[in-house]
Amino acid sequence: MVRLASAILLLTCAFLAAPPAMAQSAEDVLGQIEALHGDADGFSAAFDVLQQAMADGDAATVAKLGSYPLTVRANGEVYDVLEAQDLIDNFDSLIAPDTQTLVADQNLADLFVNSEGVMFGAGELWLSAVCDDNACNSARWRIIAINN
């Protein structure tokens, strides 16, 4: 009986950990972004800039994409990064090399989109359309969380 329960548990875990059966395309992802957030073209531009900045280790460009205060989880701690200069000054300790590589290499078709924003990897970084003012007449794609 214990072996059967163990086998069922193992199969359940394997099933839950398996990737989704239906693959999505980059067009599918951009369609989800447009439907939930609008401005898929703006997202594409921010995605390209962010990927290049992470590949280059360009702290200033990454910092320009932040929505402040920005929550960063790094080194087992949670930091509220108050402004772009704080991210620039502490870039190497706030954004792990693995996170930089993950974002730089992220495939557009593998992004996860929900009402909160767009998730890179397994949640290492989130981008969202952030309103420029209270009326939200315009918004820009910004980093809203980094989770190393």
PDB file of C-alpha atoms in Angstrom:
ATOM      1  CA  MET A   1       0.000   0.000   0.000  1.00  0.00           C
ATOM      2  CA  VAL A   2       2.854   2.377   0.852  1.00  0.00           C
ATOM      3  CA  ARG A   3       4.547   1.611  -2.488  1.00  0.00           C
ATOM      4  CA  LEU A   4       1.339   2.349  -4.395  1.00  0.00           C
ATOM      5  CA  ALA A   5       0.915   5.665  -2.566  1.00  0.00           C
ATOM      6  CA  SER A   6       4.556   6.528  -3.256  1.00  0.00           C
ATOM      7  CA  ALA A   7       4.178   5.680  -6.940  1.00  0.00           C
ATOM      8  CA  ILE A   8       1.031   7.791  -7.221  1.00  0.00           C
ATOM      9  CA  LEU A   9       2.758  10.697  -5.477  1.00  0.00           C
ATOM     10  CA  LEU A  10       5.786  10.387  -7.762  1.00  0.00           C
ATOM     11  CA  LEU A  11       3.605  10.324 -10.905  1.00  0.00           C
ATOM     12  CA  THR A  12       1.584  13.295  -9.673  1.00  0.00           C
ATOM     13  CA  CYS A  13       4.741  15.310  -9.048  1.00  0.00           C
ATOM     14  CA  ALA A  14       6.121  14.389 -12.472  1.00  0.00           C
ATOM     15  CA  PHE A  15       2.850  15.418 -14.112  1.00  0.00           C
ATOM     16  CA  LEU A  16       2.756  18.755 -12.292  1.00  0.00           C
ATOM     17  CA  ALA A  17       6.391  19.503 -13.116  1.00  0.00           C
ATOM     18  CA  ALA A  18       5.999  18.670 -16.801  1.00  0.00           C
ATOM     19  CA  PRO A  19       5.963  21.563 -19.265  1.00  0.00           C
ATOM     20  CA  PRO A  20       2.617  22.482 -20.790  1.00  0.00           C
ATOM     21  CA  ALA A  21       1.626  20.265 -23.689  1.00  0.00           C
ATOM     22  CA  MET A  22       0.615  23.126 -25.932  1.00  0.00           C
ATOM     23  CA  ALA A  23       3.501  25.245 -27.146  1.00  0.00           C
ATOM     24  CA  GLN A  24       2.911  28.886 -27.806  1.00  0.00           C
ATOM     25  CA  SER A  25       4.494  31.130 -30.385  1.00  0.00           C
ATOM     26  CA  ALA A  26       5.939  34.607 -30.025  1.00  0.00           C
ATOM     27  CA  GLU A  27       2.795  35.869 -31.787  1.00  0.00           C
ATOM     28  CA  ASP A  28       0.632  34.120 -29.173  1.00  0.00           C
ATOM     29  CA  VAL A  29       2.552  35.823 -26.367  1.00  0.00           C
ATOM     30  CA  LEU A  30       2.307  39.245 -28.012  1.00  0.00           C
ATOM     31  CA  GLY A  31      -1.416  38.648 -28.516  1.00  0.00           C
ATOM     32  CA  GLN A  32      -1.812  37.871 -24.803  1.00  0.00           C
ATOM     33  CA  ILE A  33       0.129  41.020 -23.924  1.00  0.00           C
ATOM     34  CA  GLU A  34      -2.011  43.131 -26.239  1.00  0.00           C
ATOM     35  CA  ALA A  35      -5.233  41.637 -24.838  1.00  0.00           C
ATOM     36  CA  LEU A  36      -4.266  42.059 -21.165  1.00  0.00           C
ATOM     37  CA  HIS A  37      -2.082  45.178 -21.178  1.00  0.00           C
ATOM     38  CA  GLY A  38      -2.184  46.778 -24.617  1.00  0.00           C
ATOM     39  CA  ASP A  39       0.929  48.129 -26.320  1.00  0.00           C
ATOM     40  CA  ALA A  40       2.539  44.865 -27.378  1.00  0.00           C
ATOM     41  CA  ASP A  41       4.792  46.938 -29.650  1.00  0.00           C
ATOM     42  CA  GLY A  42       6.022  48.907 -26.631  1.00  0.00           C
ATOM     43  CA  PHE A  43       6.630  45.636 -24.830  1.00  0.00           C
ATOM     44  CA  SER A  44       8.674  44.311 -27.751  1.00  0.00           C
ATOM     45  CA  ALA A  45      10.857  47.414 -27.702  1.00  0.00           C
ATOM     46  CA  ALA A  46      11.388  47.185 -23.918  1.00  0.00           C
ATOM     47  CA  PHE A  47      12.078  43.437 -24.207  1.00  0.00           C
ATOM     48  CA  ASP A  48      14.814  44.057 -26.796  1.00  0.00           C
ATOM     49  CA  VAL A  49      16.428  46.867 -24.787  1.00  0.00           C
ATOM     50  CA  LEU A  50      16.303  44.847 -21.553  1.00  0.00           C
ATOM     51  CA  GLN A  51      17.806  41.748 -23.141  1.00  0.00           C
ATOM     52  CA  GLN A  52      20.695  43.691 -24.656  1.00  0.00           C
ATOM     53  CA  ALA A  53      21.326  45.602 -21.426  1.00  0.00           C
ATOM     54  CA  MET A  54      21.413  42.393 -19.391  1.00  0.00           C
ATOM     55  CA  ALA A  55      23.722  40.729 -21.943  1.00  0.00           C
ATOM     56  CA  ASP A  56      26.065  43.733 -21.747  1.00  0.00           C
ATOM     57  CA  GLY A  57      25.817  44.187 -17.963  1.00  0.00           C
ATOM     58  CA  ASP A  58      24.612  47.739 -18.697  1.00  0.00           C
ATOM     59  CA  ALA A  59      23.380  48.816 -15.265  1.00  0.00           C
ATOM     60  CA  ALA A  60      22.321  52.309 -16.394  1.00  0.00           C
ATOM     61  CA  THR A  61      20.002  50.998 -19.107  1.00  0.00           C
ATOM     62  CA  VAL A  62      18.511  48.329 -16.844  1.00  0.00           C
ATOM     63  CA  ALA A  63      17.967  50.993 -14.168  1.00  0.00           C
ATOM     64  CA  LYS A  64      16.131  53.251 -16.658  1.00  0.00           C
ATOM     65  CA  LEU A  65      13.595  50.454 -17.093  1.00  0.00           C
ATOM     66  CA  GLY A  66      12.841  50.188 -13.381  1.00  0.00           C
ATOM     67  CA  SER A  67       9.633  51.258 -11.696  1.00  0.00           C
ATOM     68  CA  TYR A  68      10.659  52.742  -8.339  1.00  0.00           C
ATOM     69  CA  PRO A  69      10.548  51.828  -5.574  1.00  0.00           C
ATOM     70  CA  LEU A  70      11.564  48.484  -7.078  1.00  0.00           C
ATOM     71  CA  THR A  71      11.442  45.285  -5.047  1.00  0.00           C
ATOM     72  CA  VAL A  72      14.563  43.158  -5.508  1.00  0.00           C
ATOM     73  CA  ARG A  73      15.116  39.808  -3.850  1.00  0.00           C
ATOM     74  CA  ALA A  74      18.816  38.993  -3.704  1.00  0.00           C
ATOM     75  CA  ASN A  75      21.269  37.370  -1.331  1.00  0.00           C
ATOM     76  CA  GLY A  76      18.411  35.952   0.745  1.00  0.00           C
ATOM     77  CA  GLU A  77      17.102  39.466   1.475  1.00  0.00           C
ATOM     78  CA  VAL A  78      14.392  41.754   0.122  1.00  0.00           C
ATOM     79  CA  TYR A  79      15.459  45.244  -0.929  1.00  0.00           C
ATOM     80  CA  ASP A  80      13.325  48.252  -1.798  1.00  0.00           C
ATOM     81  CA  VAL A  81      15.454  50.011  -4.384  1.00  0.00           C
ATOM     82  CA  LEU A  82      14.281  53.606  -4.167  1.00  0.00           C
ATOM     83  CA  GLU A  83      15.763  55.097  -7.328  1.00  0.00           C
ATOM     84  CA  ALA A  84      17.687  54.245 -10.472  1.00  0.00           C
ATOM     85  CA  GLN A  85      21.043  55.341  -9.061  1.00  0.00           C
ATOM     86  CA  ASP A  86      20.673  52.833  -6.198  1.00  0.00           C
ATOM     87  CA  LEU A  87      20.265  50.028  -8.732  1.00  0.00           C
ATOM     88  CA  ILE A  88      23.237  51.288 -10.748  1.00  0.00           C
ATOM     89  CA  ASP A  89      25.464  51.563  -7.672  1.00  0.00           C
ATOM     90  CA  ASN A  90      24.563  48.055  -6.448  1.00  0.00           C
ATOM     91  CA  PHE A  91      23.901  46.314  -9.749  1.00  0.00           C
ATOM     92  CA  ASP A  92      26.356  43.439  -9.273  1.00  0.00           C
ATOM     93  CA  SER A  93      25.001  42.544  -5.841  1.00  0.00           C
ATOM     94  CA  LEU A  94      21.303  43.060  -6.705  1.00  0.00           C
ATOM     95  CA  ILE A  95      21.146  41.224 -10.034  1.00  0.00           C
ATOM     96  CA  ALA A  96      22.844  37.846 -10.030  1.00  0.00           C
ATOM     97  CA  PRO A  97      24.811  36.759 -13.106  1.00  0.00           C
ATOM     98  CA  ASP A  98      22.379  33.840 -13.550  1.00  0.00           C
ATOM     99  CA  THR A  99      19.459  36.284 -13.671  1.00  0.00           C
ATOM    100  CA  GLN A 100      21.274  38.485 -16.176  1.00  0.00           C
ATOM    101  CA  THR A 101      21.933  35.468 -18.403  1.00  0.00           C
ATOM    102  CA  LEU A 102      18.381  34.176 -18.061  1.00  0.00           C
ATOM    103  CA  VAL A 103      16.898  37.527 -19.118  1.00  0.00           C
ATOM    104  CA  ALA A 104      19.432  38.014 -21.932  1.00  0.00           C
ATOM    105  CA  ASP A 105      18.639  34.565 -23.331  1.00  0.00           C
ATOM    106  CA  GLN A 106      14.861  34.606 -22.723  1.00  0.00           C
ATOM    107  CA  ASN A 107      12.822  33.347 -25.669  1.00  0.00           C
ATOM    108  CA  LEU A 108       9.778  35.519 -26.336  1.00  0.00           C
ATOM    109  CA  ALA A 109       7.597  32.440 -26.889  1.00  0.00           C
ATOM    110  CA  ASP A 110       8.484  31.136 -23.409  1.00  0.00           C
ATOM    111  CA  LEU A 111       7.275  34.201 -21.489  1.00  0.00           C
ATOM    112  CA  PHE A 112       4.336  33.880 -19.107  1.00  0.00           C
ATOM    113  CA  VAL A 113       1.699  36.625 -19.294  1.00  0.00           C
ATOM    114  CA  ASN A 114      -0.975  37.405 -16.713  1.00  0.00           C
ATOM    115  CA  SER A 115      -2.839  40.469 -15.468  1.00  0.00           C
ATOM    116  CA  GLU A 116       0.143  41.447 -13.285  1.00  0.00           C
ATOM    117  CA  GLY A 117       2.617  41.595 -16.153  1.00  0.00           C
ATOM    118  CA  VAL A 118       5.077  39.454 -18.065  1.00  0.00           C
ATOM    119  CA  MET A 119       7.273  36.930 -16.284  1.00  0.00           C
ATOM    120  CA  PHE A 120      10.789  35.994 -17.347  1.00  0.00           C
ATOM    121  CA  GLY A 121      12.027  32.521 -16.466  1.00  0.00           C
ATOM    122  CA  ALA A 122      10.404  31.224 -13.303  1.00  0.00           C
ATOM    123  CA  GLY A 123       9.721  34.713 -11.969  1.00  0.00           C
ATOM    124  CA  GLU A 124      13.277  36.040 -11.855  1.00  0.00           C
ATOM    125  CA  LEU A 125      12.092  39.283 -13.453  1.00  0.00           C
ATOM    126  CA  TRP A 126       8.695  40.856 -14.132  1.00  0.00           C
ATOM    127  CA  LEU A 127       7.836  43.615 -16.616  1.00  0.00           C
ATOM    128  CA  SER A 128       4.536  45.424 -16.536  1.00  0.00           C
ATOM    129  CA  ALA A 129       2.894  48.405 -18.194  1.00  0.00           C
ATOM    130  CA  VAL A 130       3.153  51.136 -15.543  1.00  0.00           C
ATOM    131  CA  CYS A 131       0.968  54.225 -15.824  1.00  0.00           C
ATOM    132  CA  ASP A 132       2.715  57.565 -16.238  1.00  0.00           C
ATOM    133  CA  ASP A 133       0.035  59.421 -14.254  1.00  0.00           C
ATOM    134  CA  ASN A 134      -3.073  58.829 -12.138  1.00  0.00           C
ATOM    135  CA  ALA A 135      -5.375  59.019 -15.159  1.00  0.00           C
ATOM    136  CA  CYS A 136      -3.247  56.366 -16.898  1.00  0.00           C
ATOM    137  CA  ASN A 137      -3.480  58.130 -20.223  1.00  0.00           C
ATOM    138  CA  SER A 138      -0.155  56.554 -21.098  1.00  0.00           C
ATOM    139  CA  ALA A 139       1.973  53.762 -19.720  1.00  0.00           C
ATOM    140  CA  ARG A 140       5.493  52.445 -20.197  1.00  0.00           C
ATOM    141  CA  TRP A 141       6.887  48.957 -19.805  1.00  0.00           C
ATOM    142  CA  ARG A 142       8.918  48.811 -16.613  1.00  0.00           C
ATOM    143  CA  ILE A 143      10.622  46.253 -14.405  1.00  0.00           C
ATOM    144  CA  ILE A 144       8.370  45.787 -11.384  1.00  0.00           C
ATOM    145  CA  ALA A 145      10.252  42.985  -9.584  1.00  0.00           C
ATOM    146  CA  ILE A 146      13.555  41.131  -9.643  1.00  0.00           C
ATOM    147  CA  ASN A 147      13.792  37.801  -7.846  1.00  0.00           C
ATOM    148  CA  ASN A 148      17.239  36.219  -7.850  1.00  0.00           C
TER     149      ASN A 148
END
